[in-house]
Amino acid sequence: MELKKLPDAEFEIMRTIWRMTEPVTSAMLNAQLRQTSPAALWKPQTVLTMLTRLEGKGYLRSEKHGKEREYYVLVPQEEYLALEAENFRQRFAGGRFSGLVKALCDTDDLTQNDIDDLRRWLEERSRK
Amino acid sequence: MRTTYIVTQLLICTALMSALSLAYLGISRYLREKQSARARYAAWWLLGFGFLLPFKPHLPKAPVVMHYYGYSAVISTPISSHTAYTHNGRLTLLLAVWAAGAIITGVLLIHRQMRFSRSVRRLRRPAGAAAQTMTGLLCMEMEIDRNVPVYVLPVISTPMLGGLLRPAIYLPAQKYDNDELRLILKHELTHLMHGDLWCKLLWMGARTVHWFNPLMPMLMRRMEQDCEFACDESVMRGESHETAAVYCSSILNTAMHHCAGRVQAPILATNFSGSRDMLKARMNAIFSRGGKRNFWLLTAAVGIVTLLTGSLLVMDQRRHSAYVYAEDSEPAVTAMPATTSMPVMTTMTAISAETTAIKEVSMPAHTTETIPAVTAPMPVTENVPAMTTVFVGADGVVYAVTAYGSYTETQPAGTSLYSFNP
């Protein structure tokens, strides 16, 4: 299944889970969230919804043991962040928006030769 | 409401500010070797404000006054509701297109910025203690009264400063020696001290307003270049020739990585390289530290002209308000087709935003038949018509009665702007 980019709230849940040792129950997760981000005021019901959603997206799997449901990580942190990084590179590497928002340096026309050239120039200039 | 006013102000602003920016570019190019980068960059703030705010204060006396006969043309022959409609429609359409473009540009910029910030928050990790400590020391040295966190962001190829409210320094995942790192951090902190992200935001706003102006991307790039030059100049103040060499080589290294990585700089972040000639010019400027003049007079002139663009070219306000606001009303004049010998007015809609009261106007004695035609209620002030009534006199001539604050004026429409002669 192709991984979808996570919205902020779901990412926050995943980030917390990645730091914990498996298996994770929602009670453990709630306790951890209270500790790590006390300002966010996560409601247990919201956390449960997030977990279900993340399971649906293929980030987690769960097993039911008695009353408690235990969650296991399917996508490790490195894998997800690699996806984010790839996404970032595509988006900000002069792709779709480059015409609309082009920043300072047009290094598009800069070649290795130019740089070697400039380096020689710099060496000369430094000696003066 | 005042479609015409908004559209003309916008066009005037875009034209005059573009001309001013180009003139400034020309002058500063001429002064390039002599003018200090800080002074050159300062004018871009003023130009940015000039673009962002199309509605500037009017001076009492404008050097160039444009008389607007657009309205009378609307109402004059041939009298047909179509004329009014077409005129109205075109301006409104123009305004709508502009607004839509501005909204789209703005939303795209904000969206891009938000995505960028979100990815950055997820991908960054705190930089090593050495960089953090060095930044703390530099902050003290530069009297920056805040904590500036340093992060490593593996996806970028050039160091940058990001975050308007909580600025942070982002470094690529790359080893720097201490001399180089110090200069890079100093460079980014100088951007922070200069408030360069705010200038960028200002220009992004200006760009949103003037999205239709083809010069904007070029001007923005020039602004950013001058911003970097100004930053370099500040970084180099009090540094040695050897340091300048290190700084230059660090810029070249960054350019090389940037070249290899090809990650475009984001919109609200300042960064650290440039293309070949620009790089050479930049390094030259770094070596030739000091001994430059500010030419503050030039910057002041840019500021004054920017302020004047509001008044340099204005519409004739007094006449303007005497006109019937045909473009804002529904069909302002509903009349029989022009083929009929005498126009018969039926509708009396003419709108003004400042409508306060409708004043009674007594008709001249020689009137036999009064057909209330167009009524334009206006705020009652001296010399500004409070209300205009158009009627057909006994002689078949259309008269316009204009009520001023303290008197009324009646004249055959032929001599005034209401040319209703059938």
Short mmCIF file of N, CA, C and O in Angstrom, two decimals, chain A residues 4-12 15 18 59 77-78 80-128, chain B residues 105 108-109 111-113 115-123 153-156 158 160 200 204 207 217 221 224-225 228 241-242 244-245 248-249 252-253 255-259 261-267 269 271-276 279-280 282-284 287-288:
data_model
loop_
_atom_site.label_atom_id
_atom_site.label_comp_id
_atom_site.label_asym_id
_atom_site.label_seq_id
_atom_site.Cartn_x
_atom_site.Cartn_y
_atom_site.Cartn_z
N LYS A 4 0.43 7.42 2.71
CA LYS A 4 -0.07 8.79 2.55
C LYS A 4 0.63 9.68 3.56
O LYS A 4 0.97 9.24 4.65
N LYS A 5 0.82 10.95 3.18
CA LYS A 5 1.41 11.90 4.12
C LYS A 5 0.46 12.12 5.28
O LYS A 5 -0.75 12.18 5.09
N LEU A 6 1.02 12.24 6.46
CA LEU A 6 0.17 12.36 7.64
C LEU A 6 -0.12 13.81 7.97
O LEU A 6 0.76 14.66 7.91
N PRO A 7 -1.36 14.09 8.37
CA PRO A 7 -1.65 15.42 8.92
C PRO A 7 -0.98 15.58 10.29
O PRO A 7 -0.56 14.58 10.88
N ASP A 8 -0.93 16.82 10.76
CA ASP A 8 -0.17 17.11 11.98
C ASP A 8 -0.54 16.25 13.18
O ASP A 8 0.34 15.72 13.85
N ALA A 9 -1.82 16.12 13.45
CA ALA A 9 -2.25 15.41 14.65
C ALA A 9 -1.83 13.94 14.58
O ALA A 9 -1.28 13.39 15.54
N GLU A 10 -2.06 13.33 13.42
CA GLU A 10 -1.68 11.92 13.28
C GLU A 10 -0.17 11.75 13.34
O GLU A 10 0.33 10.77 13.89
N PHE A 11 0.54 12.72 12.80
CA PHE A 11 1.99 12.65 12.87
C PHE A 11 2.45 12.71 14.32
O PHE A 11 3.37 12.00 14.73
N GLU A 12 1.81 13.54 15.09
CA GLU A 12 2.16 13.70 16.51
C GLU A 12 1.97 12.36 17.24
O GLU A 12 2.82 11.95 18.04
N ARG A 15 4.68 10.00 16.10
CA ARG A 15 5.98 10.37 16.67
C ARG A 15 6.09 9.86 18.10
O ARG A 15 7.14 9.38 18.53
N TRP A 18 6.49 6.05 18.00
CA TRP A 18 7.84 5.65 17.56
C TRP A 18 8.83 5.66 18.73
O TRP A 18 9.79 4.92 18.75
N TYR A 59 -0.29 2.38 8.91
CA TYR A 59 0.86 2.75 9.72
C TYR A 59 1.00 1.86 10.96
O TYR A 59 2.08 1.73 11.53
N GLN A 77 9.95 5.01 11.78
CA GLN A 77 10.13 6.47 11.66
C GLN A 77 11.01 6.84 10.46
O GLN A 77 10.67 7.75 9.70
N GLU A 78 12.10 6.11 10.28
CA GLU A 78 13.04 6.46 9.21
C GLU A 78 12.35 6.38 7.85
O GLU A 78 12.55 7.23 6.99
N TYR A 80 9.17 6.70 7.17
CA TYR A 80 8.23 7.79 6.96
C TYR A 80 8.95 9.10 6.67
O TYR A 80 8.58 9.86 5.77
N LEU A 81 10.01 9.36 7.45
CA LEU A 81 10.73 10.63 7.25
C LEU A 81 11.41 10.68 5.89
O LEU A 81 11.54 11.75 5.28
N ALA A 82 11.82 9.52 5.40
CA ALA A 82 12.40 9.48 4.05
C ALA A 82 11.35 9.90 3.02
O ALA A 82 11.64 10.62 2.06
N LEU A 83 10.13 9.45 3.27
CA LEU A 83 9.02 9.83 2.39
C LEU A 83 8.78 11.35 2.43
O LEU A 83 8.65 12.01 1.40
N GLU A 84 8.79 11.87 3.65
CA GLU A 84 8.61 13.32 3.82
C GLU A 84 9.72 14.09 3.11
O GLU A 84 9.48 15.09 2.44
N ALA A 85 10.93 13.59 3.27
CA ALA A 85 12.09 14.27 2.68
C ALA A 85 12.00 14.26 1.15
O ALA A 85 12.25 15.27 0.50
N GLU A 86 11.59 13.12 0.62
CA GLU A 86 11.45 13.01 -0.82
C GLU A 86 10.40 13.99 -1.34
O GLU A 86 10.59 14.70 -2.32
N ASN A 87 9.33 14.02 -0.59
CA ASN A 87 8.23 14.93 -0.90
C ASN A 87 8.71 16.39 -0.88
O ASN A 87 8.41 17.17 -1.78
N PHE A 88 9.48 16.70 0.13
CA PHE A 88 10.02 18.05 0.30
C PHE A 88 10.93 18.40 -0.87
O PHE A 88 10.82 19.48 -1.45
N ARG A 89 11.79 17.45 -1.23
CA ARG A 89 12.72 17.70 -2.33
C ARG A 89 11.97 17.97 -3.63
O ARG A 89 12.27 18.90 -4.36
N GLN A 90 10.98 17.13 -3.88
CA GLN A 90 10.20 17.31 -5.11
C GLN A 90 9.51 18.66 -5.13
O GLN A 90 9.54 19.38 -6.11
N ARG A 91 8.91 18.97 -3.99
CA ARG A 91 8.11 20.19 -3.93
C ARG A 91 8.95 21.45 -4.02
O ARG A 91 8.56 22.43 -4.63
N PHE A 92 10.09 21.42 -3.38
CA PHE A 92 10.87 22.65 -3.31
C PHE A 92 12.12 22.62 -4.18
O PHE A 92 13.01 23.42 -4.04
N ALA A 93 12.17 21.68 -5.10
CA ALA A 93 13.32 21.61 -6.00
C ALA A 93 12.97 22.21 -7.35
O ALA A 93 13.31 21.67 -8.39
N GLY A 94 12.29 23.32 -7.31
CA GLY A 94 11.99 24.01 -8.56
C GLY A 94 11.00 23.26 -9.43
O GLY A 94 11.09 23.27 -10.64
N GLY A 95 10.06 22.64 -8.79
CA GLY A 95 9.06 21.88 -9.53
C GLY A 95 7.90 22.75 -9.96
O GLY A 95 8.08 23.74 -10.66
N ARG A 96 6.75 22.41 -9.50
CA ARG A 96 5.52 23.03 -9.97
C ARG A 96 5.45 24.52 -9.76
O ARG A 96 4.94 25.25 -10.58
N PHE A 97 5.94 24.96 -8.62
CA PHE A 97 5.72 26.37 -8.27
C PHE A 97 6.87 27.27 -8.68
O PHE A 97 6.85 28.44 -8.40
N SER A 98 7.86 26.70 -9.33
CA SER A 98 9.09 27.47 -9.49
C SER A 98 8.85 28.78 -10.24
O SER A 98 9.53 29.75 -10.01
N GLY A 99 7.88 28.78 -11.13
CA GLY A 99 7.60 30.01 -11.86
C GLY A 99 7.01 31.07 -10.95
O GLY A 99 7.30 32.24 -11.07
N LEU A 100 6.22 30.62 -10.03
CA LEU A 100 5.51 31.55 -9.15
C LEU A 100 6.42 32.07 -8.05
O LEU A 100 6.41 33.25 -7.73
N VAL A 101 7.15 31.19 -7.46
CA VAL A 101 8.01 31.61 -6.36
C VAL A 101 9.43 31.12 -6.59
O VAL A 101 9.75 29.98 -6.35
N LYS A 102 10.22 32.01 -7.07
CA LYS A 102 11.60 31.64 -7.31
C LYS A 102 12.46 32.46 -6.38
O LYS A 102 12.34 33.67 -6.32
N ALA A 103 13.29 31.82 -5.66
CA ALA A 103 14.06 32.55 -4.66
C ALA A 103 15.35 33.08 -5.23
O ALA A 103 15.61 33.00 -6.42
N LEU A 104 16.13 33.61 -4.36
CA LEU A 104 17.33 34.36 -4.71
C LEU A 104 18.20 33.74 -5.79
O LEU A 104 18.48 34.35 -6.81
N CYS A 105 18.63 32.53 -5.53
CA CYS A 105 19.75 32.06 -6.34
C CYS A 105 19.28 31.22 -7.51
O CYS A 105 18.70 30.17 -7.34
N ASP A 106 19.56 31.72 -8.67
CA ASP A 106 19.36 30.94 -9.88
C ASP A 106 20.62 30.14 -10.10
O ASP A 106 21.46 30.50 -10.90
N THR A 107 20.76 29.07 -9.38
CA THR A 107 21.98 28.29 -9.59
C THR A 107 21.77 27.31 -10.72
O THR A 107 22.64 26.51 -11.01
N ASP A 108 20.61 27.41 -11.35
CA ASP A 108 20.32 26.49 -12.44
C ASP A 108 21.38 26.58 -13.54
O ASP A 108 21.72 25.59 -14.17
N ASP A 109 21.89 27.79 -13.72
CA ASP A 109 22.85 27.98 -14.80
C ASP A 109 24.28 27.85 -14.31
O ASP A 109 25.23 28.12 -15.03
N LEU A 110 24.46 27.46 -13.07
CA LEU A 110 25.79 27.37 -12.50
C LEU A 110 26.33 25.96 -12.70
O LEU A 110 25.71 24.98 -12.30
N THR A 111 27.50 25.85 -13.33
CA THR A 111 28.08 24.52 -13.57
C THR A 111 29.31 24.31 -12.69
O THR A 111 29.81 25.24 -12.08
N GLN A 112 29.78 23.09 -12.69
CA GLN A 112 30.98 22.77 -11.92
C GLN A 112 32.16 23.60 -12.44
O GLN A 112 32.99 24.06 -11.68
N ASN A 113 32.21 23.80 -13.77
CA ASN A 113 33.25 24.62 -14.37
C ASN A 113 33.27 26.02 -13.81
O ASN A 113 34.33 26.58 -13.50
N ASP A 114 32.07 26.60 -13.71
CA ASP A 114 31.94 27.95 -13.15
C ASP A 114 32.55 27.99 -11.76
O ASP A 114 33.29 28.91 -11.41
N ILE A 115 32.21 26.97 -10.99
CA ILE A 115 32.67 26.96 -9.60
C ILE A 115 34.19 26.82 -9.53
O ILE A 115 34.84 27.55 -8.77
N ASP A 116 34.76 25.96 -10.35
CA ASP A 116 36.22 25.82 -10.38
C ASP A 116 36.87 27.14 -10.77
O ASP A 116 37.87 27.57 -10.20
N ASP A 117 36.28 27.76 -11.77
CA ASP A 117 36.72 29.05 -12.26
C ASP A 117 36.72 30.09 -11.13
O ASP A 117 37.71 30.78 -10.90
N LEU A 118 35.59 30.13 -10.43
CA LEU A 118 35.44 31.09 -9.34
C LEU A 118 36.43 30.78 -8.21
O LEU A 118 36.96 31.69 -7.56
N ARG A 119 36.67 29.49 -8.00
CA ARG A 119 37.61 29.10 -6.96
C ARG A 119 39.03 29.62 -7.27
O ARG A 119 39.73 30.13 -6.40
N ARG A 120 39.42 29.49 -8.54
CA ARG A 120 40.73 30.00 -8.96
C ARG A 120 40.79 31.51 -8.75
O ARG A 120 41.76 32.05 -8.24
N TRP A 121 39.72 32.15 -9.17
CA TRP A 121 39.65 33.60 -9.01
C TRP A 121 39.79 33.99 -7.54
O TRP A 121 40.51 34.91 -7.18
N LEU A 122 39.11 33.25 -6.69
CA LEU A 122 39.13 33.53 -5.26
C LEU A 122 40.53 33.37 -4.68
O LEU A 122 40.99 34.20 -3.89
N GLU A 123 41.23 32.30 -5.12
CA GLU A 123 42.58 32.08 -4.62
C GLU A 123 43.48 33.26 -4.94
O GLU A 123 44.25 33.73 -4.10
N GLU A 124 43.35 33.72 -6.17
CA GLU A 124 44.14 34.87 -6.58
C GLU A 124 43.80 36.10 -5.77
O GLU A 124 44.67 36.82 -5.29
N ARG A 125 42.50 36.30 -5.61
CA ARG A 125 42.01 37.49 -4.91
C ARG A 125 42.42 37.45 -3.43
O ARG A 125 42.73 38.48 -2.84
N SER A 126 42.46 36.26 -2.85
CA SER A 126 42.80 36.13 -1.43
C SER A 126 44.25 36.51 -1.16
O SER A 126 44.59 37.00 -0.09
N ARG A 127 45.11 36.25 -2.14
CA ARG A 127 46.53 36.51 -1.93
C ARG A 127 46.84 38.00 -1.87
O ARG A 127 47.80 38.41 -1.26
N LYS A 128 46.02 38.79 -2.51
CA LYS A 128 46.30 40.23 -2.56
C LYS A 128 46.26 40.89 -1.18
O LYS A 128 45.40 40.56 -0.39
N THR B 105 -2.99 33.87 -5.90
CA THR B 105 -1.56 34.03 -5.60
C THR B 105 -1.31 33.94 -4.10
O THR B 105 -0.40 33.24 -3.64
N LEU B 108 -1.85 30.39 -2.74
CA LEU B 108 -0.76 29.50 -3.14
C LEU B 108 0.50 29.75 -2.31
O LEU B 108 1.16 28.82 -1.86
N LEU B 109 0.80 31.05 -2.11
CA LEU B 109 1.99 31.38 -1.33
C LEU B 109 1.86 30.88 0.10
O LEU B 109 2.79 30.28 0.65
N HIS B 111 -0.13 28.53 1.23
CA HIS B 111 -0.18 27.08 1.22
C HIS B 111 1.23 26.49 1.14
O HIS B 111 1.60 25.60 1.89
N ARG B 112 2.01 27.04 0.22
CA ARG B 112 3.36 26.57 0.03
C ARG B 112 4.18 26.78 1.29
O ARG B 112 4.93 25.91 1.73
N GLN B 113 4.00 27.96 1.87
CA GLN B 113 4.74 28.28 3.08
C GLN B 113 4.37 27.31 4.21
O GLN B 113 5.23 26.85 4.95
N ARG B 115 3.14 24.26 3.98
CA ARG B 115 3.67 22.92 3.72
C ARG B 115 5.15 22.87 4.03
O ARG B 115 5.65 21.90 4.59
N PHE B 116 5.82 23.94 3.64
CA PHE B 116 7.25 24.02 3.88
C PHE B 116 7.53 23.95 5.39
O PHE B 116 8.32 23.13 5.84
N SER B 117 6.83 24.80 6.16
CA SER B 117 7.07 24.85 7.60
C SER B 117 6.77 23.51 8.24
O SER B 117 7.47 23.07 9.14
N ARG B 118 5.72 22.85 7.77
CA ARG B 118 5.33 21.59 8.38
C ARG B 118 6.41 20.53 8.12
O ARG B 118 6.81 19.83 9.04
N SER B 119 6.86 20.46 6.88
CA SER B 119 7.91 19.49 6.57
C SER B 119 9.16 19.79 7.37
O SER B 119 9.81 18.88 7.88
N VAL B 120 9.47 21.07 7.49
CA VAL B 120 10.68 21.45 8.22
C VAL B 120 10.57 21.01 9.68
O VAL B 120 11.50 20.43 10.24
N ARG B 121 9.41 21.24 10.27
CA ARG B 121 9.21 20.85 11.68
C ARG B 121 9.41 19.35 11.87
O ARG B 121 9.88 18.90 12.89
N ARG B 122 9.01 18.58 10.88
CA ARG B 122 9.11 17.13 11.02
C ARG B 122 10.52 16.61 10.75
O ARG B 122 10.94 15.63 11.33
N LEU B 123 11.19 17.28 9.81
CA LEU B 123 12.46 16.72 9.35
C LEU B 123 13.67 17.25 10.10
O LEU B 123 14.75 16.69 10.03
N LEU B 153 18.89 20.33 8.99
CA LEU B 153 17.80 19.92 8.10
C LEU B 153 18.44 19.22 6.90
O LEU B 153 18.97 19.88 6.02
N PRO B 154 18.40 17.89 6.91
CA PRO B 154 19.18 17.15 5.90
C PRO B 154 18.72 17.42 4.46
O PRO B 154 19.48 17.19 3.54
N VAL B 155 17.50 17.92 4.28
CA VAL B 155 17.00 18.08 2.91
C VAL B 155 17.42 19.37 2.23
O VAL B 155 17.11 19.59 1.07
N ILE B 156 18.09 20.26 2.96
CA ILE B 156 18.50 21.51 2.30
C ILE B 156 19.98 21.45 1.97
O ILE B 156 20.74 20.68 2.56
N THR B 158 21.68 24.57 1.49
CA THR B 158 22.26 25.84 1.89
C THR B 158 21.73 26.26 3.26
O THR B 158 20.57 26.03 3.55
N MET B 160 20.14 28.37 6.14
CA MET B 160 19.12 29.42 6.02
C MET B 160 18.52 29.78 7.35
O MET B 160 18.66 29.07 8.35
N LYS B 200 10.94 40.28 3.00
CA LYS B 200 10.50 39.28 2.04
C LYS B 200 8.98 39.12 2.08
O LYS B 200 8.32 39.00 1.05
N MET B 204 6.28 39.71 -0.74
CA MET B 204 5.33 38.68 -1.13
C MET B 204 3.92 39.26 -1.15
O MET B 204 3.11 38.94 -2.02
N ARG B 207 3.63 41.33 -4.17
CA ARG B 207 3.51 40.46 -5.33
C ARG B 207 2.10 39.91 -5.47
O ARG B 207 1.60 39.69 -6.57
N PRO B 217 8.50 39.54 -10.42
CA PRO B 217 9.49 38.51 -10.08
C PRO B 217 10.92 39.03 -10.19
O PRO B 217 11.75 38.76 -9.32
N ARG B 221 13.66 39.51 -7.16
CA ARG B 221 14.97 38.88 -7.19
C ARG B 221 16.07 39.91 -6.91
O ARG B 221 17.01 39.67 -6.17
N GLU B 224 16.17 40.62 -3.34
CA GLU B 224 16.83 39.56 -2.57
C GLU B 224 18.35 39.60 -2.74
O GLU B 224 19.09 39.34 -1.80
N GLN B 225 18.78 39.95 -3.95
CA GLN B 225 20.22 40.07 -4.16
C GLN B 225 20.80 41.18 -3.30
O GLN B 225 21.80 41.00 -2.60
N GLU B 228 21.14 40.19 0.23
CA GLU B 228 22.33 39.39 0.54
C GLU B 228 23.59 40.25 0.60
O GLU B 228 24.42 40.09 1.48
N HIS B 241 40.94 40.54 6.12
CA HIS B 241 41.02 40.09 4.73
C HIS B 241 40.98 38.56 4.67
O HIS B 241 40.31 37.98 3.81
N GLU B 242 41.64 37.91 5.63
CA GLU B 242 41.67 36.45 5.66
C GLU B 242 40.26 35.90 5.90
O GLU B 242 39.84 34.91 5.30
N ALA B 244 37.56 37.34 5.09
CA ALA B 244 36.81 37.54 3.85
C ALA B 244 37.04 36.37 2.91
O ALA B 244 36.10 35.89 2.26
N ALA B 245 38.28 35.88 2.87
CA ALA B 245 38.59 34.75 2.00
C ALA B 245 37.84 33.50 2.45
O ALA B 245 37.29 32.76 1.64
N CYS B 248 34.18 33.87 1.55
CA CYS B 248 33.96 33.64 0.12
C CYS B 248 34.02 32.16 -0.21
O CYS B 248 33.19 31.64 -0.97
N SER B 249 34.98 31.49 0.36
CA SER B 249 35.12 30.08 0.03
C SER B 249 33.93 29.31 0.58
O SER B 249 33.45 28.33 -0.02
N LEU B 252 31.18 29.74 -1.85
CA LEU B 252 31.41 28.87 -3.01
C LEU B 252 31.06 27.42 -2.70
O LEU B 252 30.43 26.73 -3.51
N ASN B 253 31.45 26.96 -1.51
CA ASN B 253 31.09 25.60 -1.10
C ASN B 253 29.59 25.40 -1.11
O ASN B 253 29.08 24.41 -1.62
N ALA B 255 27.38 27.12 -2.74
CA ALA B 255 26.87 27.16 -4.11
C ALA B 255 27.07 25.82 -4.79
O ALA B 255 26.22 25.34 -5.53
N MET B 256 28.22 25.18 -4.49
CA MET B 256 28.52 23.90 -5.11
C MET B 256 27.52 22.84 -4.64
O MET B 256 26.96 22.10 -5.44
N HIS B 257 27.27 22.82 -3.34
CA HIS B 257 26.31 21.84 -2.82
C HIS B 257 24.91 22.12 -3.35
O HIS B 257 24.16 21.22 -3.68
N HIS B 258 24.63 23.39 -3.42
CA HIS B 258 23.32 23.81 -3.89
C HIS B 258 23.13 23.36 -5.33
O HIS B 258 22.09 22.88 -5.73
N CYS B 259 24.22 23.54 -6.09
CA CYS B 259 24.23 23.17 -7.49
C CYS B 259 23.97 21.67 -7.64
O CYS B 259 23.20 21.22 -8.49
N GLY B 261 22.61 19.65 -5.30
CA GLY B 261 21.34 19.23 -4.70
C GLY B 261 20.14 19.81 -5.41
O GLY B 261 19.10 19.18 -5.50
N ARG B 262 20.30 21.03 -5.93
CA ARG B 262 19.22 21.71 -6.63
C ARG B 262 17.94 21.82 -5.83
O ARG B 262 16.86 21.67 -6.36
N VAL B 263 18.08 22.04 -4.54
CA VAL B 263 16.87 22.28 -3.76
C VAL B 263 16.61 23.77 -3.78
O VAL B 263 17.45 24.56 -3.38
N GLN B 264 15.47 24.12 -4.31
CA GLN B 264 15.12 25.53 -4.39
C GLN B 264 14.90 26.09 -3.00
O GLN B 264 14.39 25.40 -2.12
N ALA B 265 15.32 27.30 -2.83
CA ALA B 265 15.08 27.94 -1.54
C ALA B 265 13.59 28.19 -1.39
O ALA B 265 12.91 28.42 -2.38
N PRO B 266 13.11 28.09 -0.20
CA PRO B 266 11.69 28.33 0.03
C PRO B 266 11.39 29.82 -0.02
O PRO B 266 12.30 30.62 -0.22
N ILE B 267 10.16 30.15 0.16
CA ILE B 267 9.81 31.53 -0.01
C ILE B 267 10.19 32.40 1.17
O ILE B 267 10.77 33.44 0.99
N ALA B 269 12.51 32.25 3.54
CA ALA B 269 13.76 31.92 4.19
C ALA B 269 14.82 32.66 3.40
O ALA B 269 14.70 32.85 2.20
N ASN B 271 18.73 32.85 2.17
CA ASN B 271 19.82 31.89 2.04
C ASN B 271 21.03 32.46 1.33
O ASN B 271 21.13 33.66 1.13
N PHE B 272 21.85 31.65 0.91
CA PHE B 272 23.28 31.85 0.91
C PHE B 272 23.99 31.55 -0.41
O PHE B 272 24.98 30.89 -0.40
N SER B 273 23.52 31.86 -1.58
CA SER B 273 24.37 31.67 -2.76
C SER B 273 23.89 32.51 -3.94
O SER B 273 23.22 33.49 -3.79
N GLY B 274 24.21 32.15 -5.16
CA GLY B 274 23.82 32.97 -6.30
C GLY B 274 24.49 32.43 -7.55
O GLY B 274 25.30 31.53 -7.48
N SER B 275 24.12 32.96 -8.70
CA SER B 275 24.71 32.40 -9.91
C SER B 275 26.08 33.03 -10.20
O SER B 275 26.53 33.93 -9.50
N ARG B 276 26.72 32.57 -11.25
CA ARG B 276 28.13 32.84 -11.48
C ARG B 276 28.57 34.31 -11.37
O ARG B 276 29.36 34.68 -10.51
N LEU B 279 27.83 35.70 -8.10
CA LEU B 279 28.77 35.21 -7.08
C LEU B 279 30.07 36.00 -7.12
O LEU B 279 30.62 36.38 -6.09
N LYS B 280 30.52 36.26 -8.32
CA LYS B 280 31.77 37.00 -8.48
C LYS B 280 31.60 38.42 -7.92
O LYS B 280 32.43 38.89 -7.16
N ARG B 282 29.51 39.34 -5.79
CA ARG B 282 29.33 39.25 -4.35
C ARG B 282 30.68 39.12 -3.63
O ARG B 282 30.93 39.79 -2.63
N MET B 283 31.53 38.27 -4.17
CA MET B 283 32.83 38.07 -3.53
C MET B 283 33.68 39.32 -3.63
O MET B 283 34.38 39.68 -2.70
N ASN B 284 33.58 39.98 -4.77
CA ASN B 284 34.29 41.24 -4.93
C ASN B 284 33.87 42.25 -3.87
O ASN B 284 34.69 42.93 -3.26
N PHE B 287 35.32 41.47 -0.50
CA PHE B 287 36.73 41.86 -0.34
C PHE B 287 36.91 43.36 -0.22
O PHE B 287 37.78 43.84 0.49
N SER B 288 36.11 44.10 -0.92
CA SER B 288 36.27 45.56 -0.87
C SER B 288 35.45 46.12 0.27
O SER B 288 34.47 46.83 0.07
#
